[in-house]
Amino acid sequence: MFVLTVDQRRSRSREDLVQEALDVLNTDSARPLLRGFERTAGDEMQAVTSDASVAVDIALDLAASNNWSVGIGVGRVDEPLPESTRAGSGEAFERAREAVTAAKTSPGNIAVAGARAEAGHAEAVLQLLVSVARKRSKEAREAGELSDQGLTQQHIADRLGITQQAVSSRLHSGLWHECRRGQSAAQALLEGADR
């Protein structure tokens, strides 16, 4: 099981982003959660999923935005899960607290805590992916997001009004395809950490 504990960065010097994030994250049907995100304290929120790909996808999006410190706790949870995420308990919840604390000073503001070595390996991959994502240009992000929607490079070029070669260059400079493979590796490592 995976518990995501997420803390807004620099929350004392900027507007509260939690409610907006809750609205987006809890209505995304492509990312099913066992227990949706809830505000747990001030500028912090938490959710539970049994799907490593969902945990990786959400964690990367939030950390790459540079607005959040993201902790992923891996392990068992006490069942049955209560209706409220805040009322949950068990190893994954405890490790998520440990991870979000570590994330505040970790590269990419993302950390993973679990009993198996794969948790640390997943953390290393996720930190690398966030570092790349934060350096990616707006144009590379735009081309990559369209690529993720299944558009060919020629269709992306037509949509953006640029050449196919320019699309290829944006995807290449943003390391888009390499990061997608890295994301799959992080997912496999998280699954291994949860065995």
PDB file of C-alpha atoms in Angstrom, residues 70-181:
ATOM      1  CA  VAL A  70       6.099  14.837  -1.355  1.00  0.00           C
ATOM      2  CA  GLY A  71       6.537  11.782   0.832  1.00  0.00           C
ATOM      3  CA  ILE A  72       5.548   8.277  -0.208  1.00  0.00           C
ATOM      4  CA  GLY A  73       5.179   5.730   2.578  1.00  0.00           C
ATOM      5  CA  VAL A  74       5.253   2.070   1.569  1.00  0.00           C
ATOM      6  CA  GLY A  75       3.921  -0.766   3.701  1.00  0.00           C
ATOM      7  CA  ARG A  76       0.840  -2.225   5.262  1.00  0.00           C
ATOM      8  CA  VAL A  77      -2.083  -0.182   6.533  1.00  0.00           C
ATOM      9  CA  ASP A  78      -4.499  -1.124   9.277  1.00  0.00           C
ATOM     10  CA  GLU A  79      -7.664  -2.489   7.723  1.00  0.00           C
ATOM     11  CA  PRO A  80     -10.388  -1.876   7.191  1.00  0.00           C
ATOM     12  CA  LEU A  81      -9.349   1.565   6.012  1.00  0.00           C
ATOM     13  CA  PRO A  82     -11.472   4.236   7.683  1.00  0.00           C
ATOM     14  CA  GLU A  83     -13.530   6.523   5.449  1.00  0.00           C
ATOM     15  CA  SER A  84     -11.301   9.460   6.336  1.00  0.00           C
ATOM     16  CA  THR A  85      -7.659   9.406   5.269  1.00  0.00           C
ATOM     17  CA  ARG A  86      -6.791  11.346   8.411  1.00  0.00           C
ATOM     18  CA  ALA A  87      -7.999   8.451  10.558  1.00  0.00           C
ATOM     19  CA  GLY A  88      -5.784   5.875   8.822  1.00  0.00           C
ATOM     20  CA  SER A  89      -2.974   4.088  10.600  1.00  0.00           C
ATOM     21  CA  GLY A  90      -0.300   1.505   9.993  1.00  0.00           C
ATOM     22  CA  GLU A  91       3.231   1.257   8.676  1.00  0.00           C
ATOM     23  CA  ALA A  92       2.608   3.098   5.379  1.00  0.00           C
ATOM     24  CA  PHE A  93       1.130   6.089   7.226  1.00  0.00           C
ATOM     25  CA  GLU A  94       4.086   6.232   9.617  1.00  0.00           C
ATOM     26  CA  ARG A  95       6.562   5.946   6.762  1.00  0.00           C
ATOM     27  CA  ALA A  96       4.767   8.655   4.764  1.00  0.00           C
ATOM     28  CA  ARG A  97       5.271  11.047   7.697  1.00  0.00           C
ATOM     29  CA  GLU A  98       8.975  10.106   7.776  1.00  0.00           C
ATOM     30  CA  ALA A  99       9.215  10.558   3.992  1.00  0.00           C
ATOM     31  CA  VAL A 100       7.566  13.986   3.810  1.00  0.00           C
ATOM     32  CA  THR A 101       9.873  15.238   6.555  1.00  0.00           C
ATOM     33  CA  ALA A 102      12.871  13.988   4.568  1.00  0.00           C
ATOM     34  CA  ALA A 103      11.444  15.447   1.334  1.00  0.00           C
ATOM     35  CA  LYS A 104      11.653  18.977   2.705  1.00  0.00           C
ATOM     36  CA  THR A 105      15.448  18.864   2.356  1.00  0.00           C
ATOM     37  CA  SER A 106      15.819  16.170  -0.328  1.00  0.00           C
ATOM     38  CA  PRO A 107      16.677  16.703  -4.000  1.00  0.00           C
ATOM     39  CA  GLY A 108      13.480  17.394  -5.903  1.00  0.00           C
ATOM     40  CA  ASN A 109      11.565  17.620  -2.612  1.00  0.00           C
ATOM     41  CA  ILE A 110      10.506  14.001  -2.930  1.00  0.00           C
ATOM     42  CA  ALA A 111      11.265  11.024  -0.701  1.00  0.00           C
ATOM     43  CA  VAL A 112      10.178   7.412  -0.263  1.00  0.00           C
ATOM     44  CA  ALA A 113      10.251   5.419   2.966  1.00  0.00           C
ATOM     45  CA  GLY A 114       9.774   1.671   3.162  1.00  0.00           C
ATOM     46  CA  ALA A 115      11.288  -1.411   4.755  1.00  0.00           C
ATOM     47  CA  ARG A 116      12.823  -2.833   1.566  1.00  0.00           C
ATOM     48  CA  ALA A 117      15.845  -1.559  -0.392  1.00  0.00           C
ATOM     49  CA  GLU A 118      13.616  -0.957  -3.429  1.00  0.00           C
ATOM     50  CA  ALA A 119      12.077   2.031  -1.611  1.00  0.00           C
ATOM     51  CA  GLY A 120      15.439   3.801  -1.586  1.00  0.00           C
ATOM     52  CA  HIS A 121      16.039   2.902  -5.214  1.00  0.00           C
ATOM     53  CA  ALA A 122      12.610   4.269  -6.169  1.00  0.00           C
ATOM     54  CA  GLU A 123      13.429   7.469  -4.283  1.00  0.00           C
ATOM     55  CA  ALA A 124      16.661   7.937  -6.253  1.00  0.00           C
ATOM     56  CA  VAL A 125      14.868   7.497  -9.584  1.00  0.00           C
ATOM     57  CA  LEU A 126      12.042   9.860  -8.577  1.00  0.00           C
ATOM     58  CA  GLN A 127      14.494  12.531  -7.418  1.00  0.00           C
ATOM     59  CA  LEU A 128      16.285  12.354 -10.755  1.00  0.00           C
ATOM     60  CA  LEU A 129      13.004  12.563 -12.685  1.00  0.00           C
ATOM     61  CA  VAL A 130      11.844  15.608 -10.713  1.00  0.00           C
ATOM     62  CA  SER A 131      15.191  17.326 -11.256  1.00  0.00           C
ATOM     63  CA  VAL A 132      14.878  16.827 -15.014  1.00  0.00           C
ATOM     64  CA  ALA A 133      11.216  17.920 -15.043  1.00  0.00           C
ATOM     65  CA  ARG A 134      11.992  21.144 -13.172  1.00  0.00           C
ATOM     66  CA  LYS A 135      14.618  22.088 -15.785  1.00  0.00           C
ATOM     67  CA  ARG A 136      12.417  21.293 -18.780  1.00  0.00           C
ATOM     68  CA  SER A 137      11.334  24.248 -20.930  1.00  0.00           C
ATOM     69  CA  LYS A 138       7.682  25.203 -21.291  1.00  0.00           C
ATOM     70  CA  GLU A 139       7.872  24.209 -24.959  1.00  0.00           C
ATOM     71  CA  ALA A 140       9.302  20.763 -24.146  1.00  0.00           C
ATOM     72  CA  ARG A 141       6.578  20.215 -21.526  1.00  0.00           C
ATOM     73  CA  GLU A 142       3.883  21.211 -24.005  1.00  0.00           C
ATOM     74  CA  ALA A 143       5.178  18.808 -26.685  1.00  0.00           C
ATOM     75  CA  GLY A 144       5.589  16.027 -24.122  1.00  0.00           C
ATOM     76  CA  GLU A 145       2.073  16.383 -22.749  1.00  0.00           C
ATOM     77  CA  LEU A 146       0.682  16.104 -26.272  1.00  0.00           C
ATOM     78  CA  SER A 147       2.873  13.062 -26.881  1.00  0.00           C
ATOM     79  CA  ASP A 148       1.448  11.479 -23.716  1.00  0.00           C
ATOM     80  CA  GLN A 149      -2.031  11.969 -25.195  1.00  0.00           C
ATOM     81  CA  GLY A 150      -1.006   9.648 -28.026  1.00  0.00           C
ATOM     82  CA  LEU A 151      -0.443  12.243 -30.738  1.00  0.00           C
ATOM     83  CA  THR A 152       2.245  11.539 -33.318  1.00  0.00           C
ATOM     84  CA  GLN A 153       5.068  14.023 -33.725  1.00  0.00           C
ATOM     85  CA  GLN A 154       3.489  15.223 -36.967  1.00  0.00           C
ATOM     86  CA  HIS A 155       0.122  15.796 -35.246  1.00  0.00           C
ATOM     87  CA  ILE A 156       1.889  17.652 -32.428  1.00  0.00           C
ATOM     88  CA  ALA A 157       3.695  19.775 -35.014  1.00  0.00           C
ATOM     89  CA  ASP A 158       0.416  20.602 -36.753  1.00  0.00           C
ATOM     90  CA  ARG A 159      -1.242  21.488 -33.435  1.00  0.00           C
ATOM     91  CA  LEU A 160       1.632  23.737 -32.331  1.00  0.00           C
ATOM     92  CA  GLY A 161       2.319  25.247 -35.746  1.00  0.00           C
ATOM     93  CA  ILE A 162       5.923  24.061 -35.822  1.00  0.00           C
ATOM     94  CA  THR A 163       7.882  21.467 -37.789  1.00  0.00           C
ATOM     95  CA  GLN A 164       8.045  17.794 -36.902  1.00  0.00           C
ATOM     96  CA  GLN A 165      11.796  18.250 -36.433  1.00  0.00           C
ATOM     97  CA  ALA A 166      11.129  20.983 -33.859  1.00  0.00           C
ATOM     98  CA  VAL A 167       8.805  18.612 -31.971  1.00  0.00           C
ATOM     99  CA  SER A 168      11.479  15.917 -32.008  1.00  0.00           C
ATOM    100  CA  SER A 169      14.025  18.430 -30.724  1.00  0.00           C
ATOM    101  CA  ARG A 170      11.728  19.544 -27.876  1.00  0.00           C
ATOM    102  CA  LEU A 171      11.044  15.963 -26.798  1.00  0.00           C
ATOM    103  CA  HIS A 172      14.748  15.154 -27.018  1.00  0.00           C
ATOM    104  CA  SER A 173      15.937  18.223 -25.095  1.00  0.00           C
ATOM    105  CA  GLY A 174      13.314  17.619 -22.408  1.00  0.00           C
ATOM    106  CA  LEU A 175      14.348  13.946 -22.110  1.00  0.00           C
ATOM    107  CA  TRP A 176      10.643  13.147 -22.385  1.00  0.00           C
ATOM    108  CA  HIS A 177      10.807   9.520 -23.509  1.00  0.00           C
ATOM    109  CA  GLU A 178      13.699   8.717 -21.185  1.00  0.00           C
ATOM    110  CA  CYS A 179      11.723  10.098 -18.249  1.00  0.00           C
ATOM    111  CA  ARG A 180       8.694   7.995 -19.173  1.00  0.00           C
ATOM    112  CA  ARG A 181      10.911   4.895 -19.029  1.00  0.00           C
TER     113      ARG A 181
END
